mmCIF file of C-alpha atoms in Angstrom:
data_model
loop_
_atom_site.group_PDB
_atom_site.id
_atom_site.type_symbol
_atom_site.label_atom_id
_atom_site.label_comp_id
_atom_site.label_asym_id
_atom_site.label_seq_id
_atom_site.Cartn_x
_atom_site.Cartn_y
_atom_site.Cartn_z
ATOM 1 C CA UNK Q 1445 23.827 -40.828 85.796
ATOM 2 C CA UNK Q 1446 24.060 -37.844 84.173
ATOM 3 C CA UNK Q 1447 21.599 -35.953 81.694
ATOM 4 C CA UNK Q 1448 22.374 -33.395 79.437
ATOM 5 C CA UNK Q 1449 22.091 -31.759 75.791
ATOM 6 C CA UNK Q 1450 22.910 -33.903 73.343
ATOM 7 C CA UNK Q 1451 26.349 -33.048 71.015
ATOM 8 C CA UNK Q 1452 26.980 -34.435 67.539
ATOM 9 C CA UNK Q 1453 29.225 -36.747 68.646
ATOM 10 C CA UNK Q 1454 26.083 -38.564 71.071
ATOM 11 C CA UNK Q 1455 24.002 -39.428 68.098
ATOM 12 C CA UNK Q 1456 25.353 -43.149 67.115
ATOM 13 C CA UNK Q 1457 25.205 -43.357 71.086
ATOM 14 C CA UNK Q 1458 21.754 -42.259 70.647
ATOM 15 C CA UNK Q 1459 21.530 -44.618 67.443
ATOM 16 C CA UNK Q 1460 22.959 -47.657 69.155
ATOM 17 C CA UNK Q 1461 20.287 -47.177 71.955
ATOM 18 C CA UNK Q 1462 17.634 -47.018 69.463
ATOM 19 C CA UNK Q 1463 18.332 -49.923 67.912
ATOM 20 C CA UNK Q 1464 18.681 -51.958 70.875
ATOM 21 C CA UNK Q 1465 14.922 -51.186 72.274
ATOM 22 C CA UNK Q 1466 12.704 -49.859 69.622
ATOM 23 C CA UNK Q 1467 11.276 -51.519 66.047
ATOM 24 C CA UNK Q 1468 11.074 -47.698 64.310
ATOM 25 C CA UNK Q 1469 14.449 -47.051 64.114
ATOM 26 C CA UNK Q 1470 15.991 -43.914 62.449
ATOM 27 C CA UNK Q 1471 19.060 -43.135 60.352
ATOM 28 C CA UNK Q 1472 21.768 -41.148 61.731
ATOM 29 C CA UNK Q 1473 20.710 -38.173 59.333
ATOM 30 C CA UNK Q 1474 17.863 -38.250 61.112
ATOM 31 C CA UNK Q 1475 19.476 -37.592 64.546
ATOM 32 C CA UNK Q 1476 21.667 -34.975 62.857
ATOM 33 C CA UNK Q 1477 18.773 -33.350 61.324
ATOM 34 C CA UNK Q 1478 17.080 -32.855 64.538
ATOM 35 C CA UNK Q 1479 20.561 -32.023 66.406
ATOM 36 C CA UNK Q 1480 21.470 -29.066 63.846
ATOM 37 C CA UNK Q 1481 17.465 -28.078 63.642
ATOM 38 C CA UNK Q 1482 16.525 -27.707 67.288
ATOM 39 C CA UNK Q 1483 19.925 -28.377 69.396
ATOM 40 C CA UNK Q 1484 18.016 -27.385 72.429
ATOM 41 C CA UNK Q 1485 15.486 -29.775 71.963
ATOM 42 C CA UNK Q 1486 17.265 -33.615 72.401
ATOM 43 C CA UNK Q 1487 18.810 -34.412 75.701
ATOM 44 C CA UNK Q 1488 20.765 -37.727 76.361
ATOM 45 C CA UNK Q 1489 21.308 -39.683 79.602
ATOM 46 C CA UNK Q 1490 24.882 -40.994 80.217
ATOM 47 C CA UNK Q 1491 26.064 -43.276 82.922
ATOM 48 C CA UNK Q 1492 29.627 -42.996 85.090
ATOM 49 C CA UNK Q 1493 31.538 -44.393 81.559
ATOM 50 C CA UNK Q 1494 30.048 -41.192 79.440
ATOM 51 C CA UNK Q 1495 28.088 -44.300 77.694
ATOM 52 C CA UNK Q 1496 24.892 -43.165 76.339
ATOM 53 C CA UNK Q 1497 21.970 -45.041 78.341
ATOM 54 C CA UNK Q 1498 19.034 -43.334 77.366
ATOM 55 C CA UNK Q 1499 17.916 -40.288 75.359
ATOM 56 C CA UNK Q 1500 14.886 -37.999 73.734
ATOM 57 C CA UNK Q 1501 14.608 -36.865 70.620
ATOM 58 C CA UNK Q 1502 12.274 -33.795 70.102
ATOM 59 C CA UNK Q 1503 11.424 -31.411 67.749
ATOM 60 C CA UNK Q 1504 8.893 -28.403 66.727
ATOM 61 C CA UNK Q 1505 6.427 -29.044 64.072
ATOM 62 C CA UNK Q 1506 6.510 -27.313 61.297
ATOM 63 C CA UNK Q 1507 2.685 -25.038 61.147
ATOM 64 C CA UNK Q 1508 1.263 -24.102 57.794
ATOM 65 C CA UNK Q 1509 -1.360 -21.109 57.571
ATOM 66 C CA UNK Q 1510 -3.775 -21.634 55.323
ATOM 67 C CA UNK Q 1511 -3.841 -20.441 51.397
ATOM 68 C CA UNK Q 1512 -6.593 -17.984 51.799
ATOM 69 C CA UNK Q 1513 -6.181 -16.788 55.511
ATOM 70 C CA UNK Q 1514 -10.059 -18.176 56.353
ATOM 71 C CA UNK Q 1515 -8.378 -20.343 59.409
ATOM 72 C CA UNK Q 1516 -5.477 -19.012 61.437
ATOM 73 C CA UNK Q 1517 -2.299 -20.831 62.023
ATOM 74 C CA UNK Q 1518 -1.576 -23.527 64.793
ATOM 75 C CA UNK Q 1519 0.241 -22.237 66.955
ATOM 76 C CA UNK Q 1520 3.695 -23.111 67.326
ATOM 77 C CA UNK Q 1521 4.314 -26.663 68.855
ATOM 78 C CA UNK Q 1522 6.861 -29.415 69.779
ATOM 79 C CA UNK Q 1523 7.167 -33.332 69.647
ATOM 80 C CA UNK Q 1524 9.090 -35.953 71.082
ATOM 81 C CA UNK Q 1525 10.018 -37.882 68.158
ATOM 82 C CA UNK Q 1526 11.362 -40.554 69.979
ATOM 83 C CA UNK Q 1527 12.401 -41.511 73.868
ATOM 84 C CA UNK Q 1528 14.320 -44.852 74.875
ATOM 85 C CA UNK Q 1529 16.915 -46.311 77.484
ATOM 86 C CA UNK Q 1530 18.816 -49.365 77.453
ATOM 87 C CA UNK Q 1531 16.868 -52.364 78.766
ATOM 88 C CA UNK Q 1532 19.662 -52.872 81.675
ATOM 89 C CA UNK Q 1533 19.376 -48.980 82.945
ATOM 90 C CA UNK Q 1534 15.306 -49.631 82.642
ATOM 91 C CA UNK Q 1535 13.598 -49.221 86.521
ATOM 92 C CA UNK Q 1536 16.113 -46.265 87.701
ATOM 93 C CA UNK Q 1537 13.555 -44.059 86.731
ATOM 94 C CA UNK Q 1538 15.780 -42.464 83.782
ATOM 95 C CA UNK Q 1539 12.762 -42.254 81.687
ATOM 96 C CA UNK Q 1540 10.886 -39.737 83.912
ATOM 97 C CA UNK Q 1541 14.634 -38.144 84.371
ATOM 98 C CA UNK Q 1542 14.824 -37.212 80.769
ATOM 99 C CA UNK Q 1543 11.090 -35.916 80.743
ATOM 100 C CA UNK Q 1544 10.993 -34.329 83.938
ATOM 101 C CA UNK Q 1545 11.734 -30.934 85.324
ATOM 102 C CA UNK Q 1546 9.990 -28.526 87.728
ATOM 103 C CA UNK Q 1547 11.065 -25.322 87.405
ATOM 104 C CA UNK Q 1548 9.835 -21.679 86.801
ATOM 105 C CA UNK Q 1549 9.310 -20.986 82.371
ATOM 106 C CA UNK Q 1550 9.502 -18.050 81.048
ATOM 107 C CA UNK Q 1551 6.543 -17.551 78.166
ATOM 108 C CA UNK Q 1552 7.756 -15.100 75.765
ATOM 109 C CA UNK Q 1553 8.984 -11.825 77.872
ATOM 110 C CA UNK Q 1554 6.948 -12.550 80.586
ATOM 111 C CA UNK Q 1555 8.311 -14.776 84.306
ATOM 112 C CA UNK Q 1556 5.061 -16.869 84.867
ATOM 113 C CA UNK Q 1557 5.739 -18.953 87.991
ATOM 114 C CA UNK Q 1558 4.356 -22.943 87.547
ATOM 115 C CA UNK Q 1559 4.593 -24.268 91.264
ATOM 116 C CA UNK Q 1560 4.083 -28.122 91.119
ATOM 117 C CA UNK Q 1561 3.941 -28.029 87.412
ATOM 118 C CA UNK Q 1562 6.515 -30.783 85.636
ATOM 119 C CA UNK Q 1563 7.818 -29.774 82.527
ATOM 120 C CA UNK Q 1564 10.624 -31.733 80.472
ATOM 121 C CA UNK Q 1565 14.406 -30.157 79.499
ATOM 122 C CA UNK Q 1566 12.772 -30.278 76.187
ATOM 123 C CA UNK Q 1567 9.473 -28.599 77.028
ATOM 124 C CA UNK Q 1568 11.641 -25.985 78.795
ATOM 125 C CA UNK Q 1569 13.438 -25.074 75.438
ATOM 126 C CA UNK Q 1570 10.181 -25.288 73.633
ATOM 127 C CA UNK Q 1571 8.549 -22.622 75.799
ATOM 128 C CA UNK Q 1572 11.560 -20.513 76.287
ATOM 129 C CA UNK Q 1573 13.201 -20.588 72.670
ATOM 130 C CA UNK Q 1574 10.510 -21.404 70.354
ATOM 131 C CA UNK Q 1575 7.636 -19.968 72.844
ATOM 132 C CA UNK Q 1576 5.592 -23.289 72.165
ATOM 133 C CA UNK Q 1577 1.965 -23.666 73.171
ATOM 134 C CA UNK Q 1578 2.144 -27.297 73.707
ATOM 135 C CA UNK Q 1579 3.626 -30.619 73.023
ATOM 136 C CA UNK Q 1580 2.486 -33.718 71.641
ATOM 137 C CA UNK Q 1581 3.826 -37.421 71.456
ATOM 138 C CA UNK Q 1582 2.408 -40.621 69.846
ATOM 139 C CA UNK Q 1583 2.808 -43.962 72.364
ATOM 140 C CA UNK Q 1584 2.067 -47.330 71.322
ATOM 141 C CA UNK Q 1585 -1.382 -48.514 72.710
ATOM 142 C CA UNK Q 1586 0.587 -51.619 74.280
ATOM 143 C CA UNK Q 1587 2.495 -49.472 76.191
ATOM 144 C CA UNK Q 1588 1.507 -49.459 79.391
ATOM 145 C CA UNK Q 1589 4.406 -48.657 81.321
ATOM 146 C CA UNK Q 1590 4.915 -45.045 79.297
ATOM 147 C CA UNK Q 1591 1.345 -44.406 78.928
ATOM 148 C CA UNK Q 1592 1.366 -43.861 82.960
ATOM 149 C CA UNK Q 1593 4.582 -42.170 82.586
ATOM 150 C CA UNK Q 1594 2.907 -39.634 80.014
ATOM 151 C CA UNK Q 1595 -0.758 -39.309 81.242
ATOM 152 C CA UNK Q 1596 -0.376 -40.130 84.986
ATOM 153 C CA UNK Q 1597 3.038 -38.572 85.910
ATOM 154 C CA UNK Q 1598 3.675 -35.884 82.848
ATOM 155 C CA UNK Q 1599 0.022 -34.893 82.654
ATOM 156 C CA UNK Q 1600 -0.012 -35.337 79.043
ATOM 157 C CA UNK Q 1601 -3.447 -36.288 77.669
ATOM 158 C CA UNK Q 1602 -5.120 -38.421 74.953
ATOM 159 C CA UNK Q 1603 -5.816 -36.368 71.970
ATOM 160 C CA UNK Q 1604 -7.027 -39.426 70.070
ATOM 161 C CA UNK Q 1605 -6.179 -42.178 68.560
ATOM 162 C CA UNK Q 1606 -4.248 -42.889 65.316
ATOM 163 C CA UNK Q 1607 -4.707 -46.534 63.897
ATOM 164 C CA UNK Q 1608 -2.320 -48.375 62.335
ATOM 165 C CA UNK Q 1609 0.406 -45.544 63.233
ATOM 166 C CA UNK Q 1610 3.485 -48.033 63.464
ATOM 167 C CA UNK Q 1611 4.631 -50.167 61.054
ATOM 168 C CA UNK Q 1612 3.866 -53.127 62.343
ATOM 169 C CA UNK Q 1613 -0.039 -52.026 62.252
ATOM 170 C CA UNK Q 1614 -0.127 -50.812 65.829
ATOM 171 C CA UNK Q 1615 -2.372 -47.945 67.079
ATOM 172 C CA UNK Q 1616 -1.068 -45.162 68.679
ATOM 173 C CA UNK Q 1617 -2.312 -42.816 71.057
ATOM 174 C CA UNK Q 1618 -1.815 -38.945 70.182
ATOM 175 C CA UNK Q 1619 -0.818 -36.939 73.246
ATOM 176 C CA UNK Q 1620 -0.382 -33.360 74.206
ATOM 177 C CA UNK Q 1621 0.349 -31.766 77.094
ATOM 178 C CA UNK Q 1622 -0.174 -27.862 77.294
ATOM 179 C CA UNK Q 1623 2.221 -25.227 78.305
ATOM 180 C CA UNK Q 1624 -0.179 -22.399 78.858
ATOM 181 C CA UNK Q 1625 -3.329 -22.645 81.153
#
């Protein structure tokens, strides 16, 4: 398996594999809106054929500031829009793969080593690029599997939650996980 940034020509990959696993599904101006916003942000997962298995979709949230200046801005942030691999490529651990890297980030100017801290390719471009303070995520409350994957691997925590998020009237939990401590 292979991860890496996703290109233009991954989204109906991307697509495809959204389609196959997930009821809120996205049109591919959607992908390409995300690809040509933040092309740092969305990495895909691609087994030995260069068939894409698996991806994320991320983003950074737009922050308004308010009319008269009484509250300051939020700070600058990111969100996965959307993660999902194939049902067959499910149990390799490709999920955490996309999410997951431990390395040194750099916030703003400044080398702050994280030892043992687990950061995703996304979070990394968040922090580096956009010099994010955090990152959020909405999972369905059904969701067991990637509600461990989030909370108990990812350290991501619950924000709240949002009822009757999904379309099909599901609640969703609101998660963040923080880049500065």
């Amino acid at each position: 398996m292979n991860i890496r940034v996703a290109r233009i020509e991954d989204l109906p990959g991307m697509q495809a594999c959204n389609l196959h696993n997930l009821p809120e599904n996205y049109t591919i101006k959607y992908y390409l809106y995300h690809a040509m916003t933040w092309p740092s942000l969305s990495y895909v997962a691609e087994d030995h054929k260069g068939r894409i298995v698996g991806y994320i979709l991320a983003k950074m949230e737009e922050t308004d500031e308010s009319q008269d200046g009484s509250q300051p801005p939020e700070p600058p942030h990111g969100h996965v829009t959307s993660i999902s691999v194939l049902r067959s490529y499910r149990r390799l651990g490709l999920a955490k793969k996309l999410m997951l890297q431990s390395r040194e980030f750099a916030f703003g100017a400044k080398q702050v080593p994280l030892i043992n801290v687990m950061y995703t390719f996304a979070e990394e471009a968040m922090v580096t690029i956009y010099n994010a303070a955090y990152v959020s995520l909405h999972v369905r409350k059904s969701n067991r599997a990637a509600l461990s994957l989030y909370r108990d691997t990812l350290g991501f925590t619950v924000e709240r939650i949002e009822e009757k998020y999904y379309a099909d009237g599901e609640d969703a939990y609101a998660m963040k996980l923080s880049f500065q401590q």
